Amino acid sequence: MSSKSRIVGWSHLPFGKREEPDTEAMIAQVTSGALKHAEVPAGDVDGIYLGVMNNGFSKQDFQAGLVALNEPALAYTPATRLENACATGSAALHAAMDFIESGRGRIALVVGVEKMTSTPTHEVGDLLLGASYRKEEITEGGFPGVFGRIAEEYFKRYGDRREELALIAAKNHKNGVSNPYAHVRKDLGIEFCNTISDKNPLIADPLRRTDCSMISDGAAALVLADEATADAMERSISFRARTHANDIMPLSHRDPLAFAGARHAWDSALKSAGVRLNDLDLVETHDCFTIAELIEYEAMGLVPPGEGHRAIREGWTYKDGRLPINPSGGLKAKGHPVGATGVSMHVMACLQLMGEAGDMQIPGARLAGVFNMGGAAVANYVSIMERSK
């Protein structure tokens, strides 16, 4: 008999340049932390789902096999590794939810992890290009170059929006000051984000360093349970809707500014949840680059195409605005350890819904949206979440 799955516990390491030598050490910390938070013995876990992109960041692969090393009671628990570019964490979460909702298990552990800072920066750019269509999208700027081209095309079509991108960066960095898990906890200010300088150089014209998310290490974990099990636990976060929509990978085969897969995922999620975008109290969205957040305003239906600048200019997406976007600081301030990002975004939403987000808290948050994407809006995941206990 199928049952809806709920989040009943979580753990999150601060993102940044971490001292742990490898993903194994970070996996151990968040696994034990999440199980402790959920008050679930390791032996009660029926399935493990680990998200890591890797693609060369670590010579150690087959990393789902690492989860049981620090928890001997997990030795015989089925463990599966998921990869879906920058949406790897959400892919792992969805697989775990499918596992529970198919009736195959009561409790699942989801872990997202990546160790990136040990890799030279120029190599990171090339490894991340694995999330693009290499036959056509190889750029000197690596993956930032892909979004630099998107920004350039956006400016040609809708007008130069460098200043609005700086506003988004400044907003997210200011929000990140309140996030104890963020890679950068510094309010950089609009002037710094909008000025090319030695400390804020062009990375992939027209994108500056402050327009690009951080290369980070980190891990996060979630414990999921079926409804009957969750009802007996201390906390429970449920999903009003969850959707996954893909788009064609090559940008040459579609309008690169439409983010049509993202729009489809949002439309489907809102319809399934029976709510409107305005009913949400906050959204954690995938700001791998500031131009992505700008276009995502349009894809989620906050503004029409070409008018993303209005949402930030008119203050709608600030913490005190009509729809706070990335009160955690987003990928821009929190960092983007690729495999961990989707799991992290869901942890941030859980904290808000439980009223445990500290200085990040959006007062009275009841409904939260999460948008996590892989590549340039190729794999698109939307969650609409609420507190059920």
Tab-separated table of N, CA, C and O in Angstrom, residues 134-189:
chain	number	residue	atom	x	y	z
A	134	ARG	N	28.472	19.385	-24.644
A	134	ARG	CA	29.859	19.664	-25.000
A	134	ARG	C	30.087	19.817	-26.507
A	134	ARG	O	30.989	20.550	-26.921
A	135	LYS	N	29.304	19.140	-27.316
A	135	LYS	CA	29.510	19.237	-28.765
A	135	LYS	C	29.339	20.663	-29.281
A	135	LYS	O	29.907	21.026	-30.310
A	136	GLU	N	28.570	21.473	-28.558
A	136	GLU	CA	28.290	22.833	-29.031
A	136	GLU	C	28.640	23.919	-28.025
A	136	GLU	O	28.803	25.076	-28.419
A	137	GLU	N	28.740	23.572	-26.751
A	137	GLU	CA	28.761	24.603	-25.714
A	137	GLU	C	30.074	24.718	-24.964
A	137	GLU	O	30.127	25.267	-23.868
A	138	ILE	N	31.165	24.224	-25.554
A	138	ILE	CA	32.480	24.426	-24.951
A	138	ILE	C	32.831	25.910	-25.034
A	138	ILE	O	32.755	26.525	-26.096
A	139	THR	N	33.195	26.510	-23.904
A	139	THR	CA	33.557	27.930	-23.874
A	139	THR	C	34.844	28.112	-23.094
A	139	THR	O	35.190	27.307	-22.223
A	140	GLU	N	35.563	29.192	-23.380
A	140	GLU	CA	36.772	29.499	-22.625
A	140	GLU	C	36.453	29.779	-21.170
A	140	GLU	O	37.273	29.549	-20.292
A	141	GLY	N	35.262	30.257	-20.910
A	141	GLY	CA	34.867	30.576	-19.544
A	141	GLY	C	34.289	29.408	-18.790
A	141	GLY	O	33.744	29.590	-17.700
A	142	GLY	N	34.396	28.185	-19.334
A	142	GLY	CA	33.818	27.032	-18.656
A	142	GLY	C	32.314	27.168	-18.571
A	142	GLY	O	31.670	27.768	-19.436
A	143	PHE	N	31.729	26.618	-17.499
A	143	PHE	CA	30.274	26.688	-17.363
A	143	PHE	C	29.778	28.127	-17.202
A	143	PHE	O	28.709	28.469	-17.717
A	144	PRO	N	30.522	29.016	-16.505
A	144	PRO	CA	30.096	30.424	-16.487
A	144	PRO	C	29.947	30.999	-17.895
A	144	PRO	O	29.107	31.871	-18.132
A	145	GLY	N	30.780	30.514	-18.827
A	145	GLY	CA	30.680	31.005	-20.200
A	145	GLY	C	29.352	30.682	-20.844
A	145	GLY	O	28.828	31.459	-21.660
A	146	VAL	N	28.765	29.537	-20.482
A	146	VAL	CA	27.447	29.170	-21.006
A	146	VAL	C	26.412	30.194	-20.556
A	146	VAL	O	25.612	30.690	-21.362
A	147	PHE	N	26.444	30.539	-19.276
A	147	PHE	CA	25.472	31.510	-18.765
A	147	PHE	C	25.840	32.931	-19.145
A	147	PHE	O	24.972	33.813	-19.203
A	148	GLY	N	27.129	33.176	-19.434
A	148	GLY	CA	27.511	34.475	-19.984
A	148	GLY	C	26.852	34.702	-21.328
A	148	GLY	O	26.372	35.804	-21.634
A	149	ARG	N	26.807	33.653	-22.153
A	149	ARG	CA	26.135	33.756	-23.447
A	149	ARG	C	24.636	33.965	-23.274
A	149	ARG	O	24.005	34.724	-24.026
A	150	ILE	N	24.060	33.289	-22.281
A	150	ILE	CA	22.626	33.474	-22.008
A	150	ILE	C	22.357	34.915	-21.602
A	150	ILE	O	21.397	35.558	-22.074
A	151	ALA	N	23.206	35.454	-20.722
A	151	ALA	CA	23.037	36.846	-20.286
A	151	ALA	C	23.192	37.812	-21.462
A	151	ALA	O	22.415	38.778	-21.602
A	152	GLU	N	24.173	37.547	-22.292
A	152	GLU	CA	24.403	38.409	-23.461
A	152	GLU	C	23.189	38.416	-24.381
A	152	GLU	O	22.748	39.474	-24.858
A	153	GLU	N	22.606	37.247	-24.614
A	153	GLU	CA	21.415	37.151	-25.459
A	153	GLU	C	20.228	37.844	-24.799
A	153	GLU	O	19.429	38.502	-25.465
A	154	TYR	N	20.109	37.682	-23.466
A	154	TYR	CA	19.016	38.337	-22.741
A	154	TYR	C	19.110	39.856	-22.897
A	154	TYR	O	18.094	40.536	-23.139
A	155	PHE	N	20.315	40.396	-22.750
A	155	PHE	CA	20.499	41.844	-22.868
A	155	PHE	C	20.162	42.328	-24.274
A	155	PHE	O	19.584	43.408	-24.446
A	156	LYS	N	20.520	41.542	-25.282
A	156	LYS	CA	20.202	41.929	-26.653
A	156	LYS	C	18.697	41.979	-26.873
A	156	LYS	O	18.185	42.854	-27.579
A	157	ARG	N	17.993	41.045	-26.271
A	157	ARG	CA	16.554	40.946	-26.501
A	157	ARG	C	15.748	41.894	-25.624
A	157	ARG	O	14.755	42.485	-26.068
A	158	TYR	N	16.175	42.053	-24.370
A	158	TYR	CA	15.339	42.781	-23.407
A	158	TYR	C	15.995	44.016	-22.802
A	158	TYR	O	15.380	44.710	-21.993
A	159	GLY	N	17.226	44.295	-23.168
A	159	GLY	CA	17.916	45.448	-22.607
A	159	GLY	C	18.960	45.040	-21.581
A	159	GLY	O	18.880	43.982	-20.965
A	160	ASP	N	19.947	45.894	-21.411
A	160	ASP	CA	21.062	45.616	-20.504
A	160	ASP	C	20.564	45.624	-19.055
A	160	ASP	O	20.016	46.629	-18.577
A	161	ARG	N	20.783	44.521	-18.354
A	161	ARG	CA	20.279	44.392	-16.985
A	161	ARG	C	21.409	44.094	-16.000
A	161	ARG	O	21.199	43.439	-14.983
A	162	ARG	N	22.603	44.603	-16.300
A	162	ARG	CA	23.731	44.371	-15.397
A	162	ARG	C	23.434	44.872	-13.991
A	162	ARG	O	23.787	44.245	-12.993
A	163	GLU	N	22.808	46.036	-13.915
A	163	GLU	CA	22.538	46.605	-12.589
A	163	GLU	C	21.534	45.741	-11.823
A	163	GLU	O	21.670	45.541	-10.608
A	164	GLU	N	20.534	45.204	-12.503
A	164	GLU	CA	19.577	44.326	-11.827
A	164	GLU	C	20.252	43.035	-11.363
A	164	GLU	O	19.928	42.500	-10.299
A	165	LEU	N	21.197	42.537	-12.159
A	165	LEU	CA	21.951	41.357	-11.717
A	165	LEU	C	22.740	41.677	-10.449
A	165	LEU	O	22.837	40.856	-9.530
A	166	ALA	N	23.291	42.871	-10.386
A	166	ALA	CA	24.014	43.292	-9.189
A	166	ALA	C	23.075	43.399	-7.992
A	166	ALA	O	23.444	43.065	-6.857
A	167	LEU	N	21.857	43.853	-8.235
A	167	LEU	CA	20.872	43.928	-7.153
A	167	LEU	C	20.556	42.534	-6.610
A	167	LEU	O	20.408	42.346	-5.392
A	168	ILE	N	20.452	41.558	-7.507
A	168	ILE	CA	20.186	40.184	-7.076
A	168	ILE	C	21.362	39.656	-6.253
A	168	ILE	O	21.173	39.060	-5.181
A	169	ALA	N	22.576	39.879	-6.745
A	169	ALA	CA	23.760	39.428	-6.011
A	169	ALA	C	23.820	40.067	-4.630
A	169	ALA	O	24.064	39.386	-3.618
A	170	ALA	N	23.593	41.368	-4.566
A	170	ALA	CA	23.656	42.077	-3.289
A	170	ALA	C	22.571	41.589	-2.341
A	170	ALA	O	22.812	41.435	-1.129
A	171	LYS	N	21.382	41.340	-2.867
A	171	LYS	CA	20.282	40.811	-2.036
A	171	LYS	C	20.671	39.484	-1.405
A	171	LYS	O	20.513	39.275	-0.186
A	172	ASN	N	21.193	38.599	-2.240
A	172	ASN	CA	21.499	37.262	-1.740
A	172	ASN	C	22.677	37.267	-0.769
A	172	ASN	O	22.682	36.510	0.206
A	173	HIS	N	23.661	38.121	-1.026
A	173	HIS	CA	24.766	38.207	-0.073
A	173	HIS	C	24.316	38.821	1.251
A	173	HIS	O	24.784	38.405	2.321
A	174	LYS	N	23.424	39.782	1.191
A	174	LYS	CA	22.900	40.339	2.445
A	174	LYS	C	22.124	39.275	3.207
A	174	LYS	O	22.255	39.147	4.440
A	175	ASN	N	21.322	38.480	2.499
A	175	ASN	CA	20.595	37.387	3.159
A	175	ASN	C	21.552	36.357	3.742
A	175	ASN	O	21.309	35.791	4.811
A	176	GLY	N	22.652	36.103	3.031
A	176	GLY	CA	23.599	35.097	3.479
A	176	GLY	C	24.272	35.419	4.798
A	176	GLY	O	24.748	34.508	5.492
A	177	VAL	N	24.301	36.689	5.164
A	177	VAL	CA	24.883	37.074	6.456
A	177	VAL	C	24.172	36.352	7.599
A	177	VAL	O	24.785	36.003	8.617
A	178	SER	N	22.879	36.099	7.427
A	178	SER	CA	22.071	35.477	8.474
A	178	SER	C	22.088	33.959	8.433
A	178	SER	O	21.452	33.320	9.275
A	179	ASN	N	22.807	33.386	7.465
A	179	ASN	CA	22.795	31.935	7.300
A	179	ASN	C	24.085	31.324	7.850
A	179	ASN	O	25.163	31.491	7.272
A	180	PRO	N	24.006	30.587	8.956
A	180	PRO	CA	25.219	30.007	9.542
A	180	PRO	C	25.874	28.943	8.664
A	180	PRO	O	27.010	28.542	8.928
A	181	TYR	N	25.178	28.496	7.611
A	181	TYR	CA	25.724	27.467	6.722
A	181	TYR	C	26.343	28.057	5.456
A	181	TYR	O	26.851	27.313	4.613
A	182	ALA	N	26.314	29.372	5.307
A	182	ALA	CA	26.730	30.000	4.055
A	182	ALA	C	28.245	30.080	3.915
A	182	ALA	O	28.970	30.314	4.886
A	183	HIS	N	28.700	29.908	2.698
A	183	HIS	CA	30.125	30.021	2.361
A	183	HIS	C	30.614	31.449	2.597
A	183	HIS	O	31.694	31.666	3.151
A	184	VAL	N	29.834	32.431	2.162
A	184	VAL	CA	30.198	33.840	2.333
A	184	VAL	C	29.123	34.538	3.163
A	184	VAL	O	27.967	34.610	2.749
A	185	ARG	N	29.499	35.027	4.323
A	185	ARG	CA	28.551	35.731	5.195
A	185	ARG	C	28.994	37.195	5.300
A	185	ARG	O	29.410	37.675	6.343
A	186	LYS	N	28.890	37.878	4.167
A	186	LYS	CA	29.306	39.268	4.093
A	186	LYS	C	28.366	40.033	3.178
A	186	LYS	O	28.079	39.590	2.069
A	187	ASP	N	27.879	41.172	3.649
A	187	ASP	CA	27.019	42.045	2.849
A	187	ASP	C	27.918	42.858	1.922
A	187	ASP	O	28.583	43.805	2.345
A	188	LEU	N	27.958	42.464	0.647
A	188	LEU	CA	28.886	43.090	-0.289
A	188	LEU	C	28.412	44.445	-0.788
A	188	LEU	O	29.227	45.267	-1.238
A	189	GLY	N	27.085	44.673	-0.753
A	189	GLY	CA	26.554	45.953	-1.203
A	189	GLY	C	26.384	46.025	-2.707
A	189	GLY	O	27.075	45.344	-3.474
